[in-house]
Short mmCIF file of N, CA and C in Angstrom, two decimals:
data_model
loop_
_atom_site.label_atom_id
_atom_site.label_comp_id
_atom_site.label_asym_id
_atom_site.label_seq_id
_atom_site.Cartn_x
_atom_site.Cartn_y
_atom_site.Cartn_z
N UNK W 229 -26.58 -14.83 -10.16
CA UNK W 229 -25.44 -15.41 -9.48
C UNK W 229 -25.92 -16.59 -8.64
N UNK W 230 -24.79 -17.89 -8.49
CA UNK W 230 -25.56 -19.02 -7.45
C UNK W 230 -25.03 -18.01 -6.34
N UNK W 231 -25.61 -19.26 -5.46
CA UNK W 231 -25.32 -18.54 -4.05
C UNK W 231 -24.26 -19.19 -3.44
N UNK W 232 -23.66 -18.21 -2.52
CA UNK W 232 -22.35 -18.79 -1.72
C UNK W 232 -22.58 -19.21 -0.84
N UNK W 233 -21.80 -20.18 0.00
CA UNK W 233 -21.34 -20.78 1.20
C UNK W 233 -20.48 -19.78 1.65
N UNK W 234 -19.75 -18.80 1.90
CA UNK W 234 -18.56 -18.03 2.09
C UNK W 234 -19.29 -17.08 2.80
N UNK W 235 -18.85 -16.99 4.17
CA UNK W 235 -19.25 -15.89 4.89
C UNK W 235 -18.06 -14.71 4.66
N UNK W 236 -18.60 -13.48 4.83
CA UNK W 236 -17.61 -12.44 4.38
C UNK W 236 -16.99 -11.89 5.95
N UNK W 237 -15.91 -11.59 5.83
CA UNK W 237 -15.56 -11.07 7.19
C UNK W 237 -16.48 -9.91 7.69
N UNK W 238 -16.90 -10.19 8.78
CA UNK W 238 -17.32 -8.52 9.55
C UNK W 238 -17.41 -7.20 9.64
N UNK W 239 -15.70 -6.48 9.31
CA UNK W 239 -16.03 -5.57 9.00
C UNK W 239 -15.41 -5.02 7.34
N UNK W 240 -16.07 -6.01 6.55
CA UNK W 240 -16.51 -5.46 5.16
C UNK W 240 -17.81 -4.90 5.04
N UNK W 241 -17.95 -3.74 4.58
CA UNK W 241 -19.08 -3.11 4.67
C UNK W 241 -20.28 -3.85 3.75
N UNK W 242 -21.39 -3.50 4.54
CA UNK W 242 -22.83 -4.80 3.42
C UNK W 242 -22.60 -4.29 2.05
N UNK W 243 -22.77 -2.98 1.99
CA UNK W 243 -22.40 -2.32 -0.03
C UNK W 243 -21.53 -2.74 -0.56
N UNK W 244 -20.25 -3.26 0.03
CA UNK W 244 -18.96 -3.95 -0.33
C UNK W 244 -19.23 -5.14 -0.63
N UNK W 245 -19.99 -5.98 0.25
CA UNK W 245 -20.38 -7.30 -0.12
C UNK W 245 -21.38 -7.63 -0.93
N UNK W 246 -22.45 -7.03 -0.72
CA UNK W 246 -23.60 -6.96 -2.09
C UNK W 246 -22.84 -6.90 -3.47
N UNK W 247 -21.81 -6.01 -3.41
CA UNK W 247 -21.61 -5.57 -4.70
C UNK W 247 -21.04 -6.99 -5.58
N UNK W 248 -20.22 -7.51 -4.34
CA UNK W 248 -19.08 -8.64 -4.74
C UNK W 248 -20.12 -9.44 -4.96
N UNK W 249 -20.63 -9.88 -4.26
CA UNK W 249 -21.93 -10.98 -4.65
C UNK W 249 -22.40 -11.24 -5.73
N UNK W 250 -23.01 -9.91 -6.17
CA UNK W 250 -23.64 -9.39 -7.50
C UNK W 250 -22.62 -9.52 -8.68
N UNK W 251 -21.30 -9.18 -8.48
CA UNK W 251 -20.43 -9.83 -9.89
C UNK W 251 -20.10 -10.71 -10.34
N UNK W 252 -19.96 -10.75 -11.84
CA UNK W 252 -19.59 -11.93 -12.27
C UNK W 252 -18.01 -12.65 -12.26
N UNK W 253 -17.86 -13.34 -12.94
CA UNK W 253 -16.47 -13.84 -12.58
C UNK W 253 -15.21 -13.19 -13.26
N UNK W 254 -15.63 -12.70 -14.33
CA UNK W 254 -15.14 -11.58 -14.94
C UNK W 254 -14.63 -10.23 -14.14
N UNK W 255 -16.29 -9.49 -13.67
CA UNK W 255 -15.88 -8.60 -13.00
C UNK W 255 -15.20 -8.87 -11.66
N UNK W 256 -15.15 -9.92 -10.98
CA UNK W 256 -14.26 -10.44 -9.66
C UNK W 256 -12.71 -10.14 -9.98
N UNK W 257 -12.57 -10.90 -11.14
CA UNK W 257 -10.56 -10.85 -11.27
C UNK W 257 -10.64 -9.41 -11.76
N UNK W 258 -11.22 -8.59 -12.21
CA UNK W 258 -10.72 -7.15 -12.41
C UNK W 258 -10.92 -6.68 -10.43
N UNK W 259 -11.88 -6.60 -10.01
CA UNK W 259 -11.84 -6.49 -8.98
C UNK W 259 -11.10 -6.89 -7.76
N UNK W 260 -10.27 -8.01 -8.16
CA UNK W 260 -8.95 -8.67 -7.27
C UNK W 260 -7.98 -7.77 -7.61
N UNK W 261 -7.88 -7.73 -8.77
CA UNK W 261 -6.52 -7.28 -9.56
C UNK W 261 -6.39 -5.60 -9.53
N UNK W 262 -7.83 -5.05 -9.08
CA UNK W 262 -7.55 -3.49 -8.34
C UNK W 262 -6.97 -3.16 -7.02
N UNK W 263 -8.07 -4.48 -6.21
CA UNK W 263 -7.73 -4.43 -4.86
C UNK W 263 -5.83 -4.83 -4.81
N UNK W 264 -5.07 -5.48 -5.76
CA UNK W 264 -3.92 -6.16 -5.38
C UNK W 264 -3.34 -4.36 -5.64
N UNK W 265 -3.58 -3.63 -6.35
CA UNK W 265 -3.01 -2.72 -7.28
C UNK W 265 -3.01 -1.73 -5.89
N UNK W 266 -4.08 -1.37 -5.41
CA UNK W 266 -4.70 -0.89 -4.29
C UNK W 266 -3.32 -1.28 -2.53
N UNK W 267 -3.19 -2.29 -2.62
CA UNK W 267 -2.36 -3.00 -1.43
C UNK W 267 -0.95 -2.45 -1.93
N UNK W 268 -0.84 -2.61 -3.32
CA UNK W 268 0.89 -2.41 -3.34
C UNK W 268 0.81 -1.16 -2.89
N UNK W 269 0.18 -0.18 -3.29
CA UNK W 269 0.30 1.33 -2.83
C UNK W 269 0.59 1.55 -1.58
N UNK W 270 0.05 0.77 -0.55
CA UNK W 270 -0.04 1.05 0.79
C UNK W 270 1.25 1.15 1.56
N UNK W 271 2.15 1.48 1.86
CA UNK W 271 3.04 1.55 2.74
C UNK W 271 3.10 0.45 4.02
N UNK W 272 4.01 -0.39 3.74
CA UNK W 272 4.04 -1.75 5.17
C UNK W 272 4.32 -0.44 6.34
N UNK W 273 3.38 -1.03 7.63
CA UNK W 273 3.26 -1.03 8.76
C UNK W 273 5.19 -1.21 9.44
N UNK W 274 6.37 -2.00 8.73
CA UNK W 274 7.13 -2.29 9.38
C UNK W 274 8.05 -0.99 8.70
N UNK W 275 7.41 -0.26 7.26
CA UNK W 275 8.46 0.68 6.34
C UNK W 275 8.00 1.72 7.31
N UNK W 276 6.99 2.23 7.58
CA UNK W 276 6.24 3.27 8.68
C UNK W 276 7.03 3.36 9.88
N UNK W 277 7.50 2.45 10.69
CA UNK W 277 7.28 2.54 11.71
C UNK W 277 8.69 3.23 12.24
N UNK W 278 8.71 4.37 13.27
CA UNK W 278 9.74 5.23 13.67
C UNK W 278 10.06 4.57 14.98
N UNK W 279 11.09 5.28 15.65
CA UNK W 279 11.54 5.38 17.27
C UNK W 279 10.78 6.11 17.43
N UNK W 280 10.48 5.78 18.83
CA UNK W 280 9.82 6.62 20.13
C UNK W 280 10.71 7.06 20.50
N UNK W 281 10.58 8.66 21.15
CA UNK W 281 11.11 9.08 21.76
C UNK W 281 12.12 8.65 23.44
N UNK W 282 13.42 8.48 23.01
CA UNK W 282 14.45 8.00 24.37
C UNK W 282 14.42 6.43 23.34
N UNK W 283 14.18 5.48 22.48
CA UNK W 283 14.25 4.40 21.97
C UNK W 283 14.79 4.36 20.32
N UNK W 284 15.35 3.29 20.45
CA UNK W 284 16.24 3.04 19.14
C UNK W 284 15.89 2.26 18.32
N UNK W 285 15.30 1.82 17.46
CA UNK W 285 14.85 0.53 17.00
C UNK W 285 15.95 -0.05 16.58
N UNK W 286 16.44 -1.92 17.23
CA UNK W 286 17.39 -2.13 16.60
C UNK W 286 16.87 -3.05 15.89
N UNK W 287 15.57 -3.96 15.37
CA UNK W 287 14.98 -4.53 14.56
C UNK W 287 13.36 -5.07 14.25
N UNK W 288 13.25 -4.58 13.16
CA UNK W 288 11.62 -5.37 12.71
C UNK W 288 10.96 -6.67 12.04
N UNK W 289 10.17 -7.25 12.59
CA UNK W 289 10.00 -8.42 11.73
C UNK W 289 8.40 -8.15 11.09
N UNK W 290 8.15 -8.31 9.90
CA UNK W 290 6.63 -8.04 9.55
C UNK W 290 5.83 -8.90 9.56
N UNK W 291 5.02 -9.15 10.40
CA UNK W 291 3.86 -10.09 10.43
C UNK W 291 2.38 -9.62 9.52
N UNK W 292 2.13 -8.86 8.66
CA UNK W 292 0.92 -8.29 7.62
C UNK W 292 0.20 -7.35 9.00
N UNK W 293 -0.41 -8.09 9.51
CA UNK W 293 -1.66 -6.99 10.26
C UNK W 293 -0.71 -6.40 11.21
N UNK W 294 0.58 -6.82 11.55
CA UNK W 294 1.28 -6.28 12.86
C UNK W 294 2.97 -6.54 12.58
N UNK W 295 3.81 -5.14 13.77
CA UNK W 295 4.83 -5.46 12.83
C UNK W 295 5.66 -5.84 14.26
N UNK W 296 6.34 -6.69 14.90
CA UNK W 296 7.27 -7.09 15.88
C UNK W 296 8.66 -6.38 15.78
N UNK W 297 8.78 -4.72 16.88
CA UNK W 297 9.83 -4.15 16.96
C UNK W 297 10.17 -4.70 18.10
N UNK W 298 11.80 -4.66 18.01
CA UNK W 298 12.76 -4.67 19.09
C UNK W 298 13.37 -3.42 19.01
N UNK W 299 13.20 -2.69 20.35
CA UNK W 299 13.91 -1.23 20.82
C UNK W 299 14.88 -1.30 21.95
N UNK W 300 15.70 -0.11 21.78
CA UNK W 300 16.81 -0.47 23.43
C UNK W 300 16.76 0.94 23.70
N UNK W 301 16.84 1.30 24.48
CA UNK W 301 16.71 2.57 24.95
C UNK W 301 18.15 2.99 25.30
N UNK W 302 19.07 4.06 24.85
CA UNK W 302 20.32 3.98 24.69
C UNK W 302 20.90 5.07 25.91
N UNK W 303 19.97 5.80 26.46
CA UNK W 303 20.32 6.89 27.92
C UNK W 303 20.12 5.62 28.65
N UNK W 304 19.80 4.67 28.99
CA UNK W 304 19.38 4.12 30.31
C UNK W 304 20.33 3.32 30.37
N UNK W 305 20.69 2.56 31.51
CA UNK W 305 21.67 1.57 32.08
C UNK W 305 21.05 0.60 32.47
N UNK W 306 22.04 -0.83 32.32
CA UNK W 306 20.97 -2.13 33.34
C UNK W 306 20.09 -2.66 32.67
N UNK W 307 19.11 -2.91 33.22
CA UNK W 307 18.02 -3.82 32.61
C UNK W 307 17.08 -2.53 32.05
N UNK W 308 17.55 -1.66 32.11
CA UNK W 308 16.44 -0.49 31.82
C UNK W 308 16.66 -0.16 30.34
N UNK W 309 18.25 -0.27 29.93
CA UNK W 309 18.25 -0.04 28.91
C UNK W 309 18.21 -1.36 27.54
N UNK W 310 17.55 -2.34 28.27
CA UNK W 310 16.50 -3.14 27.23
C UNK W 310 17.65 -4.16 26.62
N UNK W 311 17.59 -4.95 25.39
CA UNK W 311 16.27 -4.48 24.41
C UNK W 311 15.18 -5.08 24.93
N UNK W 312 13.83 -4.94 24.28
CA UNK W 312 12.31 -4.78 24.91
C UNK W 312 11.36 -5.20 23.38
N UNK W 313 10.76 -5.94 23.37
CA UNK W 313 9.85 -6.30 22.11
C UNK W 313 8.92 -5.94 22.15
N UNK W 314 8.10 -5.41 21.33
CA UNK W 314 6.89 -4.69 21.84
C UNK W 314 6.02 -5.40 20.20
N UNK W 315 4.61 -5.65 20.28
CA UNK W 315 3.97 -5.91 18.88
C UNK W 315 3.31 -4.26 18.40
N UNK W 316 3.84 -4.09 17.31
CA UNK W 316 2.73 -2.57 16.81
C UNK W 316 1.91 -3.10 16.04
N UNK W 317 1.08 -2.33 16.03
CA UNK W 317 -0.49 -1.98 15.18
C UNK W 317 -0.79 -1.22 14.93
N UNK W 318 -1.53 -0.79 13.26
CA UNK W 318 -1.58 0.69 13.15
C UNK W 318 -3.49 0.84 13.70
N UNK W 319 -4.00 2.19 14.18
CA UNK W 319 -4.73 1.97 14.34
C UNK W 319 -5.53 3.08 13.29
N UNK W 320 -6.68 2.96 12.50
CA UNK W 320 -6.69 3.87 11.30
C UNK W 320 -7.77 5.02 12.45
N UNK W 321 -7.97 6.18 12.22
CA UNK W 321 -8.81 7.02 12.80
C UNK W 321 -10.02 7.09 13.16
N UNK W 322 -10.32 7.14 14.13
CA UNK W 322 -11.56 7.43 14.98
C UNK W 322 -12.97 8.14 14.54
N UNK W 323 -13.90 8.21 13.70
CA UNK W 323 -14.58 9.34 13.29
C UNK W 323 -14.21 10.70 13.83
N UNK W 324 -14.47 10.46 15.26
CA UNK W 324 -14.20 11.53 16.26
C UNK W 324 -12.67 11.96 16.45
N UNK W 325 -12.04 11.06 15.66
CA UNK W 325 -10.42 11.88 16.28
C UNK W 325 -10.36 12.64 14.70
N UNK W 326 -9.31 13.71 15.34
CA UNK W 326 -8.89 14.70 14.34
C UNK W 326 -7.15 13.39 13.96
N UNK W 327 -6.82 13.81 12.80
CA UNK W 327 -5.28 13.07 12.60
C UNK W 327 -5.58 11.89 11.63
N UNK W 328 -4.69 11.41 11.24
CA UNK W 328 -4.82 9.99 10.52
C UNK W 328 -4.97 8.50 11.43
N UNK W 329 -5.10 8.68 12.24
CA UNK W 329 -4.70 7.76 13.18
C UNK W 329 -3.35 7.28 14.05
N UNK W 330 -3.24 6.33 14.42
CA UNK W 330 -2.60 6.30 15.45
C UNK W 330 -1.11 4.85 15.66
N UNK W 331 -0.05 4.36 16.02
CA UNK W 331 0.10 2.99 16.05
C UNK W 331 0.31 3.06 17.66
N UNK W 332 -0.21 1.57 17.73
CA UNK W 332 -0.25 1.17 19.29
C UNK W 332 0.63 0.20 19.63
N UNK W 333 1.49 0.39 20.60
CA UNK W 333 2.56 -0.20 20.80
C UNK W 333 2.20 -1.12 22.09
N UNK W 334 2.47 -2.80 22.02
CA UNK W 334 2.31 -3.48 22.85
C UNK W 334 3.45 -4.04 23.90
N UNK W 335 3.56 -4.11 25.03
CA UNK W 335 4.88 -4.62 25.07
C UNK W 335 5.09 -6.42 25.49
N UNK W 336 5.75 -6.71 24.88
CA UNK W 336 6.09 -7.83 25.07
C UNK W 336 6.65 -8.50 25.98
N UNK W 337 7.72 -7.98 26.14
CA UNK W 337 9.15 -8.55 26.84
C UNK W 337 10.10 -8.45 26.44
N UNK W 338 10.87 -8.27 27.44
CA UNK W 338 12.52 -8.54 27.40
C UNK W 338 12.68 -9.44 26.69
N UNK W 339 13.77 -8.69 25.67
CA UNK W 339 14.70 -9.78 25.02
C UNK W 339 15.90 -10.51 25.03
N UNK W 340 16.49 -11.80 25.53
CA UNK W 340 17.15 -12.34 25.70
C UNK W 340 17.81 -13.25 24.57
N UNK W 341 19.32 -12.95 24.78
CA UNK W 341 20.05 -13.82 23.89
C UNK W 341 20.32 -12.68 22.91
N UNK W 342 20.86 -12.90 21.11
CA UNK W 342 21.33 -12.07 20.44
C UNK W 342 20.28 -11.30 20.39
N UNK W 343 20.52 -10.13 21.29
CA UNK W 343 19.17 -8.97 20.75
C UNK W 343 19.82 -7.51 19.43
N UNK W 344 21.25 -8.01 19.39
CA UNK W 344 21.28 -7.15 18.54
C UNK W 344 21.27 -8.00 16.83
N UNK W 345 20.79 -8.90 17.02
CA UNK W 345 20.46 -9.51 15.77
C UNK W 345 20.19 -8.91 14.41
N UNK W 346 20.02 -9.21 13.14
CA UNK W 346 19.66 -8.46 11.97
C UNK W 346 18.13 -8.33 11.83
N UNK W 347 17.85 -7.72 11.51
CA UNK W 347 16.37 -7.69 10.84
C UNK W 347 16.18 -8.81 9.96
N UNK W 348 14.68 -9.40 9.86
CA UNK W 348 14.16 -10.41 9.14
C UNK W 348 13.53 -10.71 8.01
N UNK W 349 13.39 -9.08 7.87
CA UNK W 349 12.31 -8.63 6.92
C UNK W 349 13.33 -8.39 5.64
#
């Protein structure tokens, strides 16, 4: 194989990257064309994502690594009962944690103007 200019992202594992290195151009597009096969399977981060408990989701937008919910919280009154943007992320499991992992909810801010808008996605 020549050699590349292309640094590989970080956390691709070195056996992952050796391997890619080591193939030919042949074995690359079978190897794209698993990994694409591989992605459709996966379930979007924005199809996943539930209410929290006391919150309503009234819309998602999907950004790939992260998905932008808007929630209103429907017991509360005032400014309490939102809506509220928050960015999620899934986070995959811990060696040490028991479970599949986790999503982490960021909050954004208050949303102003049509917050009961449609979804984008």
């Amino acid at each position: 194989m020549t050699a590349t200019n292309s640094s590989p992202p970080e956390d691709i594992p070195d056996s992952v990257v050796t391997a890619l290195q080591d193939s030919d151009d042949g074995q690359l597009r079978e190897i794209i064309h698993y990994a694409q096969q591989l992605l459709g399977e996966h379930p979007s981060i924005t199809d996943a994502i539930e209410s929290r408990e006391g919150e309503e989701l009234v819309r998602t937008e999907d950004h790939g690594a992260y998905t932008i919910a808007v929630v209103k919280r429907p017991d509360e009154t005032g400014e309490a009962r939102g809506p509220f943007t928050y960015r999620v992320r899934w986070a995959p499991p811990v060696e040490d944690e028991d479970g599949g992992g986790k999503y982490h909810w960021h909050y954004l801010g208050r949303v102003h103007g049509d917050s009961e808008g449609k979804s984008r996605d």
